[in-house]
Short mmCIF file of C-alpha atoms and ligand atoms in Angstrom, two decimals:
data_model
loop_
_atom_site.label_atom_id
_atom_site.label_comp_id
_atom_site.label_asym_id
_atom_site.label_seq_id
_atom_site.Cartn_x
_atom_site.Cartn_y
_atom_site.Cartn_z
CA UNK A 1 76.97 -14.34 129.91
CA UNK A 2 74.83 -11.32 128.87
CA UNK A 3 76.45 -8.62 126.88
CA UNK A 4 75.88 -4.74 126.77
CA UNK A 5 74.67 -3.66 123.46
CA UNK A 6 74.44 -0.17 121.66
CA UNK A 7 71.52 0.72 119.94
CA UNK A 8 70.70 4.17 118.81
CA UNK A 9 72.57 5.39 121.49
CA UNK A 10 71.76 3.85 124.41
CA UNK A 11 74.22 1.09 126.22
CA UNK A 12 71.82 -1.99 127.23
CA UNK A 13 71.45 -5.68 127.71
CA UNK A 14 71.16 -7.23 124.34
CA UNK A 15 68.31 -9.05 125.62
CA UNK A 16 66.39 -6.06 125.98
CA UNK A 17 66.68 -4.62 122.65
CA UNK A 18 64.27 -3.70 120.16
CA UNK A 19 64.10 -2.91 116.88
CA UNK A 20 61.30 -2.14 114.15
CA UNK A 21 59.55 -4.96 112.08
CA UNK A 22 59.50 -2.16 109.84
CA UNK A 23 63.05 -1.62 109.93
CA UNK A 24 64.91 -2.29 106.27
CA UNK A 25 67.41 -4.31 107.78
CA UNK A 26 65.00 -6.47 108.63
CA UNK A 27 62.46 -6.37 105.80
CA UNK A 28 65.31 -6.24 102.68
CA UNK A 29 68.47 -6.68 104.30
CA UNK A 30 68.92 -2.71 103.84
CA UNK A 31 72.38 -2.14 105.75
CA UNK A 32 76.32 -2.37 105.99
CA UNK A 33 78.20 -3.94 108.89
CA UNK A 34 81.42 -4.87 110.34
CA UNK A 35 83.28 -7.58 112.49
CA UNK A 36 85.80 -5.77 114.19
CA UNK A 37 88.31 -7.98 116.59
CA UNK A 38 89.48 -6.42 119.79
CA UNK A 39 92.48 -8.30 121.27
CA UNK A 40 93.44 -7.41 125.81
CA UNK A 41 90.53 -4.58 125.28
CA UNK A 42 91.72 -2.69 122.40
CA UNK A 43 89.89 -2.87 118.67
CA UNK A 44 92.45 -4.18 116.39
CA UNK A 45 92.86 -1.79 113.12
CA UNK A 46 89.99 0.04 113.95
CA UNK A 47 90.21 2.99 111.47
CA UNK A 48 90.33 0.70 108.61
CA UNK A 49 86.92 -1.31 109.59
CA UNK A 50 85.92 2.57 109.78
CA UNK A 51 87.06 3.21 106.40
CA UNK A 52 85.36 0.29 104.86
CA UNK A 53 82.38 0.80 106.58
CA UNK A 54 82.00 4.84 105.02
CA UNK A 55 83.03 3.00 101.76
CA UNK A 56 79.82 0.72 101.79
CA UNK A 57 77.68 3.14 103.67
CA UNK A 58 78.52 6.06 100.38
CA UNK A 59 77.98 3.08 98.20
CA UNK A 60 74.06 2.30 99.62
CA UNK A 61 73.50 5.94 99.58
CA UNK A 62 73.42 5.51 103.31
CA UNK A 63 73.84 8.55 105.54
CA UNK A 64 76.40 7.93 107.92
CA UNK A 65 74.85 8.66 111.16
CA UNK A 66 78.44 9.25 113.22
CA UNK A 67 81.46 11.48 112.35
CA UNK A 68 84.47 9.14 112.67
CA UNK A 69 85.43 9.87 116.19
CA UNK A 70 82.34 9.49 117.58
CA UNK A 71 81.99 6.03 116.00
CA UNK A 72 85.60 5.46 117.61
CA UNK A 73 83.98 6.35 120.25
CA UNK A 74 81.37 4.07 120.20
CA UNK A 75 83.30 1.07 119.61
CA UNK A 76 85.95 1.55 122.46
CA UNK A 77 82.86 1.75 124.97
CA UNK A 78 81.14 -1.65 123.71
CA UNK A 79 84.82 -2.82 123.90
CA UNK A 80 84.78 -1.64 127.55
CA UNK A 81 81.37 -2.27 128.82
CA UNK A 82 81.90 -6.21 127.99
CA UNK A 83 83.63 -8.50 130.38
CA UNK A 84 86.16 -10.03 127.73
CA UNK A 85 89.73 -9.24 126.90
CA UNK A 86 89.51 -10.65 123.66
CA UNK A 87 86.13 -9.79 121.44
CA UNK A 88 84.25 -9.97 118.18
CA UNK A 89 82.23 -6.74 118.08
CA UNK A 90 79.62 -6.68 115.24
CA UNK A 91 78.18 -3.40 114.54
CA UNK A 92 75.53 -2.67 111.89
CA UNK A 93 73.65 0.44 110.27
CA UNK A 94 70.61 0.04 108.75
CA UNK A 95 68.88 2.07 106.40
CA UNK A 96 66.18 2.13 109.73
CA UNK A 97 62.23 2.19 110.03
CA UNK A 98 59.36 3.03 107.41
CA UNK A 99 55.68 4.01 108.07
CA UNK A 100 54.95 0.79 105.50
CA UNK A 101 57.00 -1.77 103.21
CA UNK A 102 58.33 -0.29 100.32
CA UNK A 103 61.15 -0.97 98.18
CA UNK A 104 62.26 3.38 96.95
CA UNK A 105 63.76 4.76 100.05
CA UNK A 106 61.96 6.56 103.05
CA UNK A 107 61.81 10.47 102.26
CA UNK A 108 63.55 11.14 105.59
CA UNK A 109 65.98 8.17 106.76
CA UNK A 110 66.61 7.35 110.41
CA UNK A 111 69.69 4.91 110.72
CA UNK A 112 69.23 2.03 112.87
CA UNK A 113 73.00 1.63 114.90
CA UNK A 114 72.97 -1.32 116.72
CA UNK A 115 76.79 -2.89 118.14
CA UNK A 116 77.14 -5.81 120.18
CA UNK A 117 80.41 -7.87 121.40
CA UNK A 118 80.87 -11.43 121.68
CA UNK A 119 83.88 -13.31 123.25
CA UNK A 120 86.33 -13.67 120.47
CA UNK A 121 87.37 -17.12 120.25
CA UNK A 122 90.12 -17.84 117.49
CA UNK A 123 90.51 -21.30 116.22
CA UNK A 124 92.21 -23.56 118.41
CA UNK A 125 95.87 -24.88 118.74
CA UNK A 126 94.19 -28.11 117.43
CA UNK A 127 92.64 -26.90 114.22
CA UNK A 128 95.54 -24.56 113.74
CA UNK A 129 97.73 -27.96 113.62
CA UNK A 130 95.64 -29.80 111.63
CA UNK A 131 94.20 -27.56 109.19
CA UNK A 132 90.49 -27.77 108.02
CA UNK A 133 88.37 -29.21 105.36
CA UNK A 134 86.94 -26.76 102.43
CA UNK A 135 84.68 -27.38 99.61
CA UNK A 136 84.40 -25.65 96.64
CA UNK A 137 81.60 -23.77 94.75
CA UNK A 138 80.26 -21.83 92.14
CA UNK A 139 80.26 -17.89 93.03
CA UNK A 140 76.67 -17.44 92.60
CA UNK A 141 76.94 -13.62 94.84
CA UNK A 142 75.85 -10.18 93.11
CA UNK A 143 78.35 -8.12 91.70
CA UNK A 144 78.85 -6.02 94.18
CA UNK A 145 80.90 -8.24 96.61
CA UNK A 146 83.02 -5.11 97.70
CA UNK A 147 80.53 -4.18 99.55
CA UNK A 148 79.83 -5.30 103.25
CA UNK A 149 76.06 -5.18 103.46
CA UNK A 150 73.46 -7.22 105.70
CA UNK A 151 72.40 -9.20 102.45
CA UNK A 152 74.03 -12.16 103.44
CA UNK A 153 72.16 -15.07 101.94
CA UNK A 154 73.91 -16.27 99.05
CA UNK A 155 77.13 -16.57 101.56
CA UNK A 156 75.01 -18.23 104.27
CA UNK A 157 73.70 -20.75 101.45
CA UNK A 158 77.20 -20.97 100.35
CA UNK A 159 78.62 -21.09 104.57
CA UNK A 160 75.52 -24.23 105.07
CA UNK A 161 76.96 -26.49 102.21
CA UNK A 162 80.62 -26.35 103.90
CA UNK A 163 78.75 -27.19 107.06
CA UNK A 164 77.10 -30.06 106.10
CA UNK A 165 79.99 -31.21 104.19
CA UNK A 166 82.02 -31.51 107.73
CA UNK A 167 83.78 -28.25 106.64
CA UNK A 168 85.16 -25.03 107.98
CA UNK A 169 84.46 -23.26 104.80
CA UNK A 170 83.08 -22.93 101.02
CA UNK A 171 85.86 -21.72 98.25
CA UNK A 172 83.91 -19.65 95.97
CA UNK A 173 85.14 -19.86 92.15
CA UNK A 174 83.38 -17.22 89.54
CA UNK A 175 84.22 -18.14 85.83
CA UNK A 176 87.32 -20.33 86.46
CA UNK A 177 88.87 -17.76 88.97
CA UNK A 178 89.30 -17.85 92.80
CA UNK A 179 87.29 -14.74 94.79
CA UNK A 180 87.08 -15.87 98.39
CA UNK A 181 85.54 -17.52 100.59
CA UNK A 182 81.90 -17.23 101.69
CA UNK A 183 82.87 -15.68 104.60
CA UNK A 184 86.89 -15.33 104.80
CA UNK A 185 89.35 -13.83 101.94
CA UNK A 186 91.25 -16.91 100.16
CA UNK A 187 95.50 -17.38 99.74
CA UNK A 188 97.36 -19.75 98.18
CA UNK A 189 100.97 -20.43 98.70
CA UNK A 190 102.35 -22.28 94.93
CA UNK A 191 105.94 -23.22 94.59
CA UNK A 192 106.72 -20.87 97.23
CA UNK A 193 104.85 -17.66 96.45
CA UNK A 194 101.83 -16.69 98.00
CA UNK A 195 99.09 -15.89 95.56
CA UNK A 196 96.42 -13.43 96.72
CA UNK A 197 93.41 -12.49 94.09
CA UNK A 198 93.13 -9.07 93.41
CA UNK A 199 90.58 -6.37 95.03
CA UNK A 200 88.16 -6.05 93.27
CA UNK A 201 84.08 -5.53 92.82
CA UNK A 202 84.06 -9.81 93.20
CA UNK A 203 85.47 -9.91 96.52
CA UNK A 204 85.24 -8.05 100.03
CA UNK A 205 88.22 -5.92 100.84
CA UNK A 206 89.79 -7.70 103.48
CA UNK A 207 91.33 -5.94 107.01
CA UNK A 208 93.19 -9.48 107.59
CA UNK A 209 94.11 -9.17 104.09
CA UNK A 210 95.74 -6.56 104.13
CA UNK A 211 97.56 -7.28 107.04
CA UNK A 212 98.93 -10.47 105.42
CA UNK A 213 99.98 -8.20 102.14
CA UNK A 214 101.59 -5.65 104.35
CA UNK A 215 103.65 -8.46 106.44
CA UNK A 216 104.52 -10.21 103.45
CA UNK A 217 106.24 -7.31 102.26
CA UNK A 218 107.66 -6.34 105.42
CA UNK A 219 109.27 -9.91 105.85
CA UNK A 220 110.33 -9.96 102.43
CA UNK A 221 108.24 -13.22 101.59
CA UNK A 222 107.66 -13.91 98.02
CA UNK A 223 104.10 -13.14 96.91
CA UNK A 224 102.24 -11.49 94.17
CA UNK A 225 98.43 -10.39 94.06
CA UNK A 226 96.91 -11.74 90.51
CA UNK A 227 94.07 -13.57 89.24
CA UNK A 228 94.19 -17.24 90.37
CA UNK A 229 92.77 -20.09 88.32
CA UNK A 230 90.68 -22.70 89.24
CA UNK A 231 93.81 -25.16 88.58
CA UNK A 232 95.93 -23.27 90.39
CA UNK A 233 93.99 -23.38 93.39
CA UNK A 234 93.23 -27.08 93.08
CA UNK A 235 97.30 -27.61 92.70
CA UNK A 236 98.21 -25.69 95.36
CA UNK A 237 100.81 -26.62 98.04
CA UNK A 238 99.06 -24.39 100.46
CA UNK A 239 95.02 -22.96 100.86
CA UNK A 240 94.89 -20.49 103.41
CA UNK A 241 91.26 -18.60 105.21
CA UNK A 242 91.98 -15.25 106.87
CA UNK A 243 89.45 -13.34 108.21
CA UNK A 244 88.91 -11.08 111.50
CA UNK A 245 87.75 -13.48 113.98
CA UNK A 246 90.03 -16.59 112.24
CA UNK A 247 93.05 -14.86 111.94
CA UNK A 248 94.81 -17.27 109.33
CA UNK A 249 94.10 -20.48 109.21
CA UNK A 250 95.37 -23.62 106.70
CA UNK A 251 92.92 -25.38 104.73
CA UNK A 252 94.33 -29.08 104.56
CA UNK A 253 91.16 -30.36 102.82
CA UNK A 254 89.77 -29.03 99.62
CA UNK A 255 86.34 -31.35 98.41
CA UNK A 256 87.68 -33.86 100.06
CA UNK A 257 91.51 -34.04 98.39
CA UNK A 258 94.61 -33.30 100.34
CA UNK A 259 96.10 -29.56 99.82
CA UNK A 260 100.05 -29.92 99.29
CA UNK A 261 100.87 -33.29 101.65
CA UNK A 262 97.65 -32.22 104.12
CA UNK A 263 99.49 -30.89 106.59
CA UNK A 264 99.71 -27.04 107.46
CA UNK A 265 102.77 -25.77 105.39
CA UNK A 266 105.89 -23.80 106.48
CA UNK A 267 104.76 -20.44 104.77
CA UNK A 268 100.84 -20.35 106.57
CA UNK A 269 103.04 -21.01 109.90
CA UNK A 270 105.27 -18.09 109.56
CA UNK A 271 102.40 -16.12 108.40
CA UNK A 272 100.57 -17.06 111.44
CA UNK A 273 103.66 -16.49 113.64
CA UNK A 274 104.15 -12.90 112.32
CA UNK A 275 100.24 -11.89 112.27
CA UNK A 276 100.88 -12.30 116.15
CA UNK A 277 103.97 -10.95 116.52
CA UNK A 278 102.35 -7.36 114.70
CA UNK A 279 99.38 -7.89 116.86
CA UNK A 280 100.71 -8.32 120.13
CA UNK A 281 103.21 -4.88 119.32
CA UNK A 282 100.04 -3.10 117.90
CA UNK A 283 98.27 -3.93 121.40
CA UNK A 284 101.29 -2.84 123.61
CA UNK A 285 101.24 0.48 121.40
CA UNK A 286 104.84 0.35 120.33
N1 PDD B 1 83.64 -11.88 107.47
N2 PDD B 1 85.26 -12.11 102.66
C1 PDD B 1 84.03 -12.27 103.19
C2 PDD B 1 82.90 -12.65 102.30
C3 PDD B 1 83.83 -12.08 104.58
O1 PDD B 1 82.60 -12.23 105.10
C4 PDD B 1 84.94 -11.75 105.41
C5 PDD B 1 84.82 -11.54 106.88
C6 PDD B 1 86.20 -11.60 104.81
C7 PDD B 1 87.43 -11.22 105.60
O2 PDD B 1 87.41 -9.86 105.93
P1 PDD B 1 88.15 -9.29 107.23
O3 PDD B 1 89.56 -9.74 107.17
O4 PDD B 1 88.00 -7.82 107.10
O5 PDD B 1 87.43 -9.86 108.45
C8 PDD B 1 86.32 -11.78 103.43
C9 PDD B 1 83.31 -11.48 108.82
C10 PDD B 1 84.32 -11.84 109.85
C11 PDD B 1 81.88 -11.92 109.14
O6 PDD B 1 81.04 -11.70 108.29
O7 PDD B 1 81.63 -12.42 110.24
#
């Protein structure tokens, strides 16, 4: 089905966009972005994926081309302009065009803003009941992993491996410590406490993270956020993804082991129950 786009904007078929060859996105991976889920037409935490975004555009030195209402803005009408109840929308800002290729900035910066929405589709009652398979690798990302820029190919070298391993995902270990996941944050769940790694410059500041932190607390489940050793992780009784557009999801299979007795555990299954549960209030507005 063919979806309406924003770009610099103008609302229009995302097959009829265009963008520079010149633009930085394109030449040097020059931008931030976000993957913000919208659940019965409504964007799901929205002012958070705002936040982050100004976070990682003040961090490239990247004007931010909207005030925050007017990206609010912005996002509700993709939201509405696309047929779906339930979507993915990706939005980017690049650090735009050039008159030639040059690594130092352009003297005068145009932002390239460029949104689009895809059905969201969250993983099915079958994987959710089975779990999926993981591998694990060596964290070989810059040091800036806080950030949620464009440059994305260490994680999609990372993302391929998992892939042709049969897996859902790559675990990502940096000096004998968990960060993430190439492109999900990373839980564990050890003799009933759910482990989270800390925020930090190594990892991207989850929304779905903090969601999980903030209903842990709420529910009064165990769980503590600390540094998590490679051991740890490989003894866990439970491996959980999380991201926007997986929600939470078990990982049953880590390099080709079984996590715990390879069945989703009892803790990722209240999780999950609760993460809808908060959703489906947040959407009614209660
Ligand atoms: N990725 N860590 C990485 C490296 C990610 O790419 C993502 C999400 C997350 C989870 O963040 P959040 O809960 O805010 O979605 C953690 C998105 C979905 C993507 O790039 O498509």
């Amino acid at each position: 089905m063919s979806s309406i786009c924003y770009l610099d904007g103008e609302f229009l078929p995302l097959a009829e966009a265009r963008v520079s060859p010149l633009d930085r996105g394109f030449l040097f991976g020059d931008g931030a972005y976000e993957v913000i889920p919208v659940y019965s037409g409504r964007p799901f935490r929205l002012d958070e994926h705002l936040v982050r975004l100004g976070n990682t555009l003040a961090a490239l030195k990247l004007p931010d081309p909207h005030a925050f209402d007017e990206w609010r803005r912005i996002v509700r009408e993709v939201a509405t302009r696309n047929p779906w109840s339930d979507q993915s929308i990706y939005l980017q800002v690049s650090r735009g065009p050039d008159e030639t290729r040059n690594h130092a900035f352009p003297k005068v910066t145009r932002p390239t803003v460029f949104l689009m929405s895809e059905e969201l589709l969250t993983p099915s009652a079958a994987q959710r009941a089975e779990g999926v398979g993981a591998i694990s690798a060596a964290d070989f990302r810059w040091l800036r992993c806080d950030l949620k820029t464009v440059s994305l190919l260490a994680n999609c070298l990372l993302k391929q491996k998992a892939v042709e391993a049969g897996c859902m995902e790559t675990i990502l270990l940096r000096d004998g410590f968990l960060t993430e996941g190439a492109s999900s944050s990373i839980f564990i769940v050890r003799n009933g406490m759910l482990l989270a790694p800390p925020k930090s410059h190594l990892m991207l500041p989850g929304i779905t993270y903090d969601v999980i932190l903030e209903l842990a607390q709420e529910h009064a489940m165990p769980h503590e956020v600390r540094e998590i050793l490679e051991d740890e992780l490989r003894s866990a009784d439970e491996i959980w993804m999380s991201s926007s557009t997986k929600e939470i999801l078990p990982i049953t299979r880590l390099d080709d082991r079984p996590v715990g007795d390879g069945r989703p555990g009892p803790f990722a299954q209240r999780m999950y129950a609760c993460y809808q549960d908060f959703k489906n209030t947040v959407m009614r507005g209660e």
